[in-house]
CSV table of C-alpha atoms in Angstrom, one decimal:
chain,number,residue,atom,x,y,z
A,1,MET,CA,0.1,-0.4,-0.4
A,2,ASN,CA,1.2,3.8,-0.8
A,3,ASN,CA,1.3,6.4,1.9
A,4,LYS,CA,-2.0,7.7,0.1
A,5,GLY,CA,-3.6,4.6,0.3
A,6,LYS,CA,-6.7,3.3,2.6
A,7,LEU,CA,-5.3,3.6,6.1
A,8,THR,CA,-6.9,1.2,8.2
A,9,ALA,CA,-6.7,-1.2,11.5
A,10,VAL,CA,-4.0,-4.4,11.5
A,11,LYS,CA,-5.2,-7.5,10.9
A,12,GLY,CA,-6.6,-9.0,13.6
A,13,MET,CA,-7.0,-6.1,15.6
A,14,ASN,CA,-10.6,-4.4,15.7
A,15,ASP,CA,-12.1,-1.5,16.0
A,16,ILE,CA,-15.2,-1.6,18.7
A,17,LEU,CA,-17.5,0.9,17.5
A,18,PRO,CA,-20.6,3.0,19.2
A,19,ASN,CA,-23.4,0.2,18.6
A,20,GLU,CA,-21.1,-2.4,19.6
A,21,SER,CA,-19.4,-0.6,22.4
A,22,TYR,CA,-22.6,-0.3,24.9
A,23,ASN,CA,-22.8,-3.7,25.2
A,24,TRP,CA,-19.1,-4.1,26.8
A,25,LEU,CA,-19.9,-1.7,29.3
A,26,TRP,CA,-23.0,-2.7,30.3
A,27,LEU,CA,-21.0,-6.2,31.2
A,28,GLU,CA,-17.7,-4.1,32.4
A,29,ASN,CA,-20.2,-2.6,35.3
A,30,ILE,CA,-21.4,-6.1,36.0
A,31,ILE,CA,-17.6,-6.9,35.8
A,32,ARG,CA,-17.1,-4.7,38.7
A,33,GLU,CA,-19.6,-4.8,40.6
A,34,TRP,CA,-19.1,-8.5,41.2
A,35,LEU,CA,-15.7,-8.0,41.9
A,36,LYS,CA,-16.3,-5.8,45.0
A,37,SER,CA,-18.8,-8.0,46.0
A,38,TYR,CA,-16.0,-10.6,46.5
A,39,GLY,CA,-13.4,-8.1,48.1
A,40,TYR,CA,-11.4,-7.8,45.1
A,41,GLU,CA,-9.4,-4.6,44.1
A,42,ASN,CA,-8.2,-3.2,40.7
A,43,ILE,CA,-4.7,-3.1,39.5
A,44,ARG,CA,-3.2,-1.6,36.0
A,45,THR,CA,-0.1,-2.2,34.8
A,46,PRO,CA,1.2,-1.4,31.4
A,47,ILE,CA,0.7,-3.4,27.6
A,48,VAL,CA,4.5,-3.6,27.1
A,49,GLU,CA,6.8,-5.1,29.9
A,50,ASP,CA,10.3,-6.3,29.0
A,51,THR,CA,10.7,-9.5,27.1
A,52,ARG,CA,12.7,-11.3,29.8
A,53,LEU,CA,9.2,-10.9,32.5
A,54,PHE,CA,7.3,-13.2,29.9
A,55,ILE,CA,10.4,-15.4,28.5
A,56,ARG,CA,11.0,-16.2,32.6
A,57,SER,CA,7.1,-15.9,33.6
A,58,ILE,CA,5.0,-17.9,30.6
A,59,GLY,CA,8.1,-21.0,29.9
A,60,GLU,CA,10.3,-20.5,26.1
A,61,VAL,CA,8.9,-23.8,25.0
A,62,THR,CA,5.0,-22.5,25.0
A,63,ASP,CA,3.2,-21.3,21.6
A,64,ILE,CA,3.0,-18.2,23.0
A,65,VAL,CA,7.1,-17.2,23.6
A,66,GLU,CA,7.4,-19.1,20.2
A,67,LYS,CA,5.4,-17.9,18.1
A,68,GLU,CA,2.9,-15.3,19.2
A,69,MET,CA,4.5,-12.9,21.1
A,70,TYR,CA,4.5,-9.2,19.2
A,71,THR,CA,8.5,-8.1,19.9
A,72,PHE,CA,10.5,-5.8,19.3
A,73,SER,CA,13.7,-3.4,19.7
A,74,ASP,CA,13.0,0.1,21.1
A,75,ALA,CA,15.7,2.6,18.9
A,76,LEU,CA,15.8,4.7,21.3
A,77,ASN,CA,17.8,2.6,23.3
A,78,GLY,CA,17.8,-1.0,22.3
A,79,ASP,CA,15.9,-2.9,24.9
A,80,SER,CA,14.3,-5.6,24.3
A,81,LEU,CA,10.0,-5.3,24.7
A,82,THR,CA,6.9,-7.2,24.0
A,83,LEU,CA,3.4,-5.8,24.1
A,84,ARG,CA,2.0,-8.2,26.6
A,85,PRO,CA,0.2,-11.3,25.6
A,86,GLU,CA,-1.2,-11.8,29.0
A,87,GLY,CA,-2.1,-10.3,32.4
A,88,THR,CA,-0.9,-12.7,34.8
A,89,ALA,CA,3.2,-12.1,34.8
A,90,GLY,CA,2.8,-8.3,34.4
A,91,THR,CA,0.2,-8.1,37.3
A,92,LEU,CA,2.8,-10.6,39.3
A,93,ARG,CA,6.0,-8.5,38.2
A,94,ALA,CA,4.5,-4.8,39.9
A,95,VAL,CA,3.2,-6.7,42.9
A,96,THR,CA,7.5,-8.1,43.6
A,97,GLU,CA,8.1,-4.2,42.7
A,98,HIS,CA,5.9,-2.8,45.0
A,99,SER,CA,6.4,-5.6,48.0
A,100,LEU,CA,2.3,-5.9,47.6
A,101,LEU,CA,3.0,-9.4,49.2
A,102,TYR,CA,4.7,-8.2,52.1
A,103,ASN,CA,3.0,-9.7,55.6
A,104,THR,CA,-0.3,-9.3,53.8
A,105,THR,CA,-2.7,-11.0,50.8
A,106,GLN,CA,-3.8,-9.4,48.3
A,107,LYS,CA,-7.1,-9.9,46.0
A,108,LEU,CA,-6.8,-7.8,42.7
A,109,TRP,CA,-8.4,-7.7,38.8
A,110,TYR,CA,-8.0,-6.0,35.6
A,111,ILE,CA,-8.8,-5.5,32.8
A,112,GLY,CA,-7.9,-4.7,29.0
A,113,GLN,CA,-6.2,-5.4,25.6
A,114,MET,CA,-3.6,-8.4,25.2
A,115,PHE,CA,-1.8,-8.7,22.1
A,116,ARG,CA,-0.8,-12.1,20.6
A,117,HIS,CA,-0.3,-13.1,16.4
A,118,GLU,CA,-2.5,-16.1,15.9
A,119,ARG,CA,-4.6,-16.8,13.3
A,120,PRO,CA,-8.1,-14.1,13.7
A,121,GLN,CA,-11.0,-16.1,13.8
A,122,LYS,CA,-14.5,-16.1,16.1
A,123,GLY,CA,-13.1,-15.7,19.1
A,124,ARG,CA,-9.7,-15.3,18.8
A,125,TYR,CA,-7.5,-12.3,17.9
A,126,ARG,CA,-4.7,-10.7,17.7
A,127,GLN,CA,-5.5,-8.1,20.7
A,128,PHE,CA,-8.1,-9.4,21.9
A,129,HIS,CA,-9.3,-8.1,26.2
A,130,GLN,CA,-9.1,-10.2,28.6
A,131,LEU,CA,-10.4,-9.5,32.5
A,132,GLY,CA,-7.7,-11.3,34.9
A,133,VAL,CA,-8.4,-12.2,38.7
A,134,GLU,CA,-5.1,-13.0,40.5
A,135,ALA,CA,-5.7,-14.2,44.8
A,136,LEU,CA,-1.9,-14.0,46.5
A,137,GLY,CA,-0.1,-15.2,49.4
A,138,PHE,CA,-3.4,-18.5,50.2
A,139,ALA,CA,-2.0,-21.7,50.7
A,140,ASN,CA,-4.8,-23.9,51.1
A,141,PRO,CA,-7.5,-24.8,48.5
A,142,ASP,CA,-10.7,-22.9,49.8
A,143,ILE,CA,-9.4,-20.4,47.7
A,144,ASP,CA,-8.9,-22.6,44.6
A,145,SER,CA,-12.8,-23.2,45.7
A,146,GLU,CA,-13.7,-19.3,45.9
A,147,VAL,CA,-12.1,-18.7,42.4
A,148,ILE,CA,-14.7,-20.9,41.2
A,149,ILE,CA,-18.1,-20.3,42.8
A,150,MET,CA,-17.3,-16.8,41.5
A,151,GLN,CA,-17.0,-17.2,38.2
A,152,HIS,CA,-20.1,-20.4,39.0
A,153,ASP,CA,-21.9,-16.2,40.0
A,154,LEU,CA,-21.2,-14.4,37.2
A,155,TRP,CA,-22.7,-17.1,35.1
A,156,ASN,CA,-25.7,-16.9,37.2
A,157,ARG,CA,-25.5,-12.9,37.2
A,158,LEU,CA,-25.5,-13.4,33.5
A,159,GLY,CA,-28.0,-15.5,32.9
A,160,ILE,CA,-25.5,-18.2,31.2
A,161,LYS,CA,-26.6,-22.4,32.6
A,162,ASP,CA,-25.0,-24.7,30.7
A,163,LEU,CA,-21.2,-23.7,31.1
A,164,GLU,CA,-19.2,-27.2,31.8
A,165,LEU,CA,-16.2,-26.7,34.2
A,166,GLN,CA,-12.6,-28.7,33.4
A,167,ILE,CA,-10.7,-29.3,36.3
A,168,ASN,CA,-7.5,-31.4,36.7
A,169,CYS,CA,-4.0,-30.5,39.0
A,170,LEU,CA,-1.1,-30.8,38.0
A,171,GLY,CA,0.7,-31.7,41.1
A,172,ASN,CA,4.5,-30.3,41.7
A,173,LYS,CA,7.8,-29.6,39.8
A,174,GLU,CA,8.7,-33.4,41.1
A,175,GLU,CA,5.9,-35.1,40.1
A,176,ARG,CA,5.8,-33.1,36.9
A,177,ALA,CA,9.1,-34.4,36.5
A,178,LYS,CA,8.2,-38.3,36.8
A,179,HIS,CA,5.4,-38.0,35.0
A,180,LYS,CA,7.4,-36.5,32.4
A,181,GLU,CA,9.5,-39.3,32.3
A,182,ALA,CA,6.4,-41.4,31.4
A,183,LEU,CA,5.3,-39.3,28.9
A,184,ILE,CA,8.4,-39.3,26.9
A,185,LYS,CA,8.9,-43.2,26.4
A,186,TYR,CA,4.7,-43.5,26.3
A,187,PHE,CA,5.2,-41.2,22.8
A,188,GLU,CA,9.0,-42.5,21.6
A,189,GLN,CA,6.4,-46.0,21.2
A,190,ASN,CA,4.2,-44.0,19.7
A,191,ILE,CA,6.2,-41.8,17.5
A,192,ASP,CA,5.1,-42.6,13.9
A,193,ILE,CA,1.5,-40.9,15.4
A,194,LEU,CA,3.0,-37.4,16.7
A,195,ASP,CA,2.4,-34.9,14.1
A,196,ASN,CA,5.2,-32.1,14.0
A,197,ASP,CA,4.5,-29.9,17.1
A,198,ALA,CA,4.1,-33.0,19.7
A,199,LYS,CA,7.7,-34.2,17.7
A,200,ASN,CA,9.1,-30.9,18.7
A,201,ARG,CA,7.5,-30.3,22.4
A,202,LEU,CA,7.6,-34.4,23.0
A,203,TYR,CA,11.6,-33.4,25.0
A,204,LYS,CA,11.6,-30.3,26.5
A,205,ASN,CA,7.8,-30.0,27.8
A,206,PRO,CA,6.3,-33.7,27.1
A,207,LEU,CA,3.3,-32.0,29.1
A,208,ARG,CA,1.9,-29.6,26.6
A,209,VAL,CA,1.7,-32.9,23.8
A,210,LEU,CA,-1.5,-33.4,25.8
A,211,ASP,CA,-2.9,-30.3,25.2
A,212,THR,CA,-2.4,-31.1,20.8
A,213,LYS,CA,-6.2,-30.4,19.5
A,214,ASN,CA,-5.5,-32.4,16.6
A,215,PRO,CA,-8.3,-35.2,16.2
A,216,ASP,CA,-5.6,-37.8,14.9
A,217,MET,CA,-3.4,-37.6,18.2
A,218,GLN,CA,-6.7,-38.1,20.6
A,219,ASP,CA,-6.6,-41.5,21.2
A,220,LEU,CA,-2.9,-41.8,21.8
A,221,VAL,CA,-3.9,-38.3,24.2
A,222,SER,CA,-6.4,-40.1,26.5
A,223,HIS,CA,-4.1,-44.0,26.8
A,224,ALA,CA,-0.7,-41.9,28.0
A,225,PRO,CA,0.1,-42.3,31.9
A,226,LYS,CA,-2.1,-39.8,33.6
A,227,LEU,CA,-0.4,-37.4,36.0
A,228,ILE,CA,-2.8,-37.9,38.9
A,229,GLU,CA,-1.3,-41.2,39.2
A,230,TYR,CA,2.1,-39.6,40.2
A,231,LEU,CA,1.1,-37.4,42.8
A,232,GLY,CA,2.6,-37.3,46.3
A,233,THR,CA,-0.1,-37.6,49.2
A,234,ASP,CA,0.1,-33.2,49.6
A,235,SER,CA,-0.9,-32.3,46.2
A,236,LEU,CA,-3.6,-35.5,46.7
A,237,LYS,CA,-4.6,-33.3,50.1
A,238,HIS,CA,-4.8,-30.0,48.0
A,239,HIS,CA,-6.6,-31.9,44.6
A,240,ASN,CA,-9.3,-33.7,47.4
A,241,GLY,CA,-10.0,-31.0,49.5
A,242,TRP,CA,-10.9,-29.1,46.7
A,243,LYS,CA,-13.1,-31.3,45.5
A,244,ALA,CA,-14.7,-32.0,48.3
A,245,ASN,CA,-15.5,-28.3,48.3
A,246,LEU,CA,-16.6,-28.2,45.4
A,247,LYS,CA,-19.4,-30.6,45.5
A,248,ALA,CA,-20.9,-29.4,49.7
A,249,LEU,CA,-21.3,-25.9,47.5
A,250,GLY,CA,-23.3,-27.6,44.7
A,251,ILE,CA,-20.6,-27.4,41.6
A,252,ASN,CA,-20.9,-29.8,39.0
A,253,PHE,CA,-17.8,-30.5,37.7
A,254,ILE,CA,-15.6,-33.5,35.2
A,255,GLU,CA,-12.2,-33.9,35.9
A,256,ASN,CA,-10.3,-34.0,32.7
A,257,HIS,CA,-6.5,-35.7,33.0
A,258,GLN,CA,-5.6,-33.9,29.7
A,259,LEU,CA,-6.3,-30.7,31.1
A,260,VAL,CA,-2.6,-29.0,31.0
A,261,ARG,CA,-3.4,-25.3,30.2
A,262,GLY,CA,-1.6,-23.1,28.3
A,263,LEU,CA,1.1,-22.1,30.2
A,264,ASP,CA,4.9,-23.2,32.1
A,265,TYR,CA,3.7,-21.8,35.8
A,266,TYR,CA,0.6,-23.5,36.4
A,267,ASN,CA,1.3,-26.0,39.1
A,268,LEU,CA,-1.4,-28.3,41.5
A,269,SER,CA,-5.1,-26.5,40.9
A,270,VAL,CA,-6.5,-26.2,37.1
A,271,PHE,CA,-9.9,-25.6,35.3
A,272,GLU,CA,-11.5,-24.7,32.5
A,273,TRP,CA,-15.3,-23.3,32.3
A,274,VAL,CA,-16.3,-24.0,28.2
A,275,THR,CA,-18.9,-24.6,25.8
A,276,ASN,CA,-20.2,-26.4,23.0
A,277,LYS,CA,-21.6,-22.9,21.2
A,278,LEU,CA,-18.8,-20.8,19.8
A,279,GLY,CA,-16.8,-23.7,18.2
A,280,SER,CA,-13.3,-24.4,18.5
A,281,GLN,CA,-13.2,-21.8,20.5
A,282,GLY,CA,-14.9,-23.2,23.0
A,283,THR,CA,-13.1,-22.2,26.1
A,284,VAL,CA,-14.7,-18.9,27.9
A,285,SER,CA,-12.6,-18.3,31.1
A,286,ALA,CA,-9.7,-20.4,32.1
A,287,GLY,CA,-6.6,-20.4,35.0
A,288,GLY,CA,-5.4,-22.4,38.4
A,289,ARG,CA,-2.6,-22.3,40.6
A,290,TYR,CA,0.3,-20.7,39.6
A,291,ASP,CA,2.7,-20.7,43.0
A,292,PRO,CA,6.5,-21.1,41.4
A,293,LEU,CA,6.1,-18.1,39.5
A,294,VAL,CA,5.8,-16.0,42.5
A,295,ALA,CA,9.3,-17.2,44.0
A,296,GLU,CA,10.3,-17.0,40.0
A,297,LEU,CA,9.9,-12.9,39.6
A,298,SER,CA,10.6,-12.3,43.9
A,299,GLY,CA,12.9,-14.7,44.7
A,300,LYS,CA,10.5,-15.9,47.7
A,301,GLU,CA,8.2,-18.9,47.3
A,302,ASN,CA,4.6,-18.1,47.9
A,303,TYR,CA,0.8,-19.0,46.7
A,304,ALA,CA,-0.8,-17.6,44.2
A,305,ILE,CA,-4.1,-18.7,41.8
A,306,GLY,CA,-6.1,-17.1,38.9
A,307,PHE,CA,-8.0,-17.0,35.9
A,308,ALA,CA,-8.5,-14.7,32.5
A,309,LEU,CA,-11.5,-14.8,31.1
A,310,GLY,CA,-12.2,-13.5,27.1
A,311,MET,CA,-13.9,-10.7,27.0
A,312,GLU,CA,-14.9,-11.4,23.0
A,313,ARG,CA,-15.7,-14.7,23.3
A,314,LEU,CA,-17.6,-13.9,26.8
A,315,LEU,CA,-20.1,-11.6,24.7
A,316,LEU,CA,-20.3,-13.9,21.9
A,317,LEU,CA,-21.8,-16.0,24.4
A,318,LEU,CA,-24.4,-13.9,25.5
A,319,ALA,CA,-25.2,-12.9,22.1
A,320,GLU,CA,-25.4,-16.6,21.8
A,321,TYR,CA,-28.4,-16.8,24.2
A,322,LYS,CA,-29.5,-13.7,23.6
A,323,LEU,CA,-28.8,-12.1,26.9
A,324,LEU,CA,-27.5,-9.0,25.9
A,325,PRO,CA,-29.4,-5.6,26.7
A,326,ALA,CA,-31.0,-3.0,24.3
A,327,LYS,CA,-28.8,-0.7,23.0
A,328,PRO,CA,-30.5,2.2,25.3
A,329,SER,CA,-32.5,4.9,24.3
A,330,VAL,CA,-32.4,8.8,25.0
A,331,ASP,CA,-34.7,10.4,27.7
A,332,ILE,CA,-35.2,13.4,26.0
A,333,TYR,CA,-34.2,15.0,22.8
A,334,ILE,CA,-34.3,19.1,22.5
A,335,ALA,CA,-34.8,20.1,18.8
A,336,SER,CA,-34.5,23.8,18.5
A,337,VAL,CA,-33.4,27.3,16.0
A,338,GLY,CA,-32.7,30.2,15.6
A,339,GLY,CA,-30.5,32.5,17.4
A,340,ASP,CA,-30.9,33.2,21.0
A,341,VAL,CA,-32.8,29.5,21.1
A,342,THR,CA,-29.6,27.2,21.2
A,343,ILE,CA,-28.4,28.9,25.0
A,344,TYR,CA,-31.8,28.4,25.8
A,345,ALA,CA,-32.2,25.1,25.4
A,346,MET,CA,-28.3,24.3,26.4
A,347,ARG,CA,-29.3,25.5,30.2
A,348,LEU,CA,-33.1,23.9,30.1
A,349,ALA,CA,-30.8,20.6,28.6
A,350,ASN,CA,-28.4,21.4,31.9
A,351,THR,CA,-31.3,21.2,34.5
A,352,LEU,CA,-32.4,18.0,33.0
A,353,ARG,CA,-29.2,16.1,33.0
A,354,ALA,CA,-28.6,17.4,36.1
A,355,ASN,CA,-31.8,15.3,38.1
A,356,GLY,CA,-30.9,12.6,35.7
A,357,PHE,CA,-31.7,12.0,32.1
A,358,THR,CA,-30.1,11.5,29.1
A,359,VAL,CA,-30.5,14.6,26.5
A,360,VAL,CA,-29.8,15.3,23.2
A,361,GLN,CA,-29.4,18.6,21.9
A,362,ASN,CA,-29.6,19.8,18.1
A,363,PHE,CA,-26.6,21.6,17.2
A,364,VAL,CA,-27.3,21.4,13.0
A,365,ASN,CA,-28.9,23.8,11.2
A,366,ILE,CA,-31.0,21.1,10.0
A,367,SER,CA,-35.6,21.6,9.7
A,368,PHE,CA,-37.7,20.7,12.8
A,369,LYS,CA,-39.1,17.5,10.8
A,370,ALA,CA,-35.3,16.2,10.0
A,371,GLN,CA,-34.7,16.9,14.1
A,372,LEU,CA,-37.5,14.9,14.9
A,373,LYS,CA,-36.3,11.6,12.9
A,374,LYS,CA,-32.9,12.2,14.5
A,375,ALA,CA,-34.4,11.6,17.8
A,376,ASP,CA,-37.1,8.8,16.6
A,377,ASN,CA,-33.7,6.7,15.7
A,378,LEU,CA,-32.4,7.5,19.0
A,379,PHE,CA,-35.3,5.8,20.4
A,380,ALA,CA,-36.7,9.4,22.9
A,381,ALA,CA,-39.1,8.5,25.0
A,382,ILE,CA,-39.6,12.6,24.1
A,383,THR,CA,-38.8,16.1,22.1
A,384,LEU,CA,-38.9,19.2,23.5
A,385,ILE,CA,-39.4,21.3,20.9
A,386,ILE,CA,-38.1,25.0,21.4
A,387,GLY,CA,-38.4,27.9,19.0
A,388,GLU,CA,-38.5,31.7,19.0
A,389,ASN,CA,-41.6,32.3,20.8
A,390,GLU,CA,-41.2,29.4,23.0
A,391,VAL,CA,-38.0,31.2,24.1
A,392,LYS,CA,-40.3,34.6,24.5
A,393,ASN,CA,-43.1,33.2,26.4
A,394,ASN,CA,-40.3,31.0,28.6
A,395,GLN,CA,-42.4,27.7,27.8
A,396,VAL,CA,-40.8,24.5,25.8
A,397,MET,CA,-43.5,22.2,23.3
A,398,VAL,CA,-43.1,18.3,24.4
A,399,LYS,CA,-44.2,16.8,21.8
A,400,PHE,CA,-44.1,12.7,23.1
A,401,MET,CA,-42.6,10.0,20.6
A,402,GLN,CA,-45.2,7.1,21.0
A,403,GLN,CA,-48.6,8.6,21.5
A,404,GLN,CA,-47.8,11.0,18.2
A,405,ARG,CA,-48.5,13.9,20.8
A,406,GLN,CA,-47.9,17.2,22.0
A,407,GLU,CA,-48.3,19.6,25.1
A,408,LEU,CA,-47.2,23.4,25.6
A,409,VAL,CA,-45.1,23.7,29.6
A,410,ASP,CA,-44.0,26.7,31.1
A,411,VAL,CA,-41.0,26.5,31.6
A,412,LYS,CA,-40.5,26.9,35.2
A,413,ASN,CA,-42.9,23.5,35.3
A,414,ILE,CA,-41.1,21.7,32.7
A,415,LEU,CA,-38.8,19.6,35.0
A,416,GLU,CA,-41.5,18.1,36.9
A,417,PHE,CA,-43.6,18.0,33.9
A,418,ILE,CA,-40.8,15.5,32.6
A,419,LYS,CA,-40.6,13.6,35.7
A,420,SER,CA,-44.4,12.9,36.1
A,421,THR,CA,-43.7,12.0,32.0
A,422,ILE,CA,-41.9,9.0,32.1
A,423,LEU,CA,-40.3,8.7,35.3
């Protein structure tokens, strides 16, 4: 494209236009109230971080680091920087940098853009939005249970009924090492069935082979050695305590022993909420424990669990179930023409807004007929018509758009008249 060609958004990075953004605002308001009810506080981190943060936290042998990160060299000083592909690493970097875990615990949430160079498709974009929730400093499975019950609560608040919860236990580093040896031996015996991705991962991170989406490998993967068979007493105690809590809370779940998650920093509890309504992009929310990441980034052992929720996917799911709100209408449209009318109308509009009404005022030199059409397009409940005669007589013509009737009202009485009419 030459310099004079039409400029468009980068592939896979989408504009959110006004006819969509009201859905986002509606959902974000529900999310903020939901998180507040569980005592979580908001944290905001930069969208650009030192590349080393993601290599150390996510792991070099992951699709994200190997194929998907937007990494560039800062032309001013040569630093290697990366647009954040996920939010946990940056959040934990901020917590560590500012000593937020010193002798205390933290319950944090964030929402914002993430970036991965993937093939764009429905529900998967190169710039996407995630809600992240992180509970830091809590050791026992009670917090694992709360992050599940709070997600279940969100689905209920939104009216979503049929998401499936899948859970697994990844144990600790030593247990995964023993499992890794067994996996390598098993897959070596079936090397001809492995695809190229699986062969590349086999000796670096065989656990990721279990996460394959290749249908030709599903039978092989389903019969692979299971990590649950290598868990020690402490890991089993944590996992069984978590499951007992979920059962006591009435939360249905399925144990999926192939569930490993795509990032290297997870241990013990991992989970996904999935749907069959979004095709191949069926994961709506997912997460788990990542205790080792705290030590990796801070040098001090501690505890952490969290999850991320894809906003685009959740909105697609809400649309699928027709659970999105109707676009909000305007309470009042002010149609006006004339030299002294604008200021008169602006004062009236400010009074109405101060009393809680949504008011749109005309500022374009168009006819009354065109202005009334605009009011109709905005689904305004009433239109206030102001001309030079209304200003001269301190009056306002009130037009009820649906009933197709109108009434002349003294301006000093207009607020009470409107309140009695549309409240």
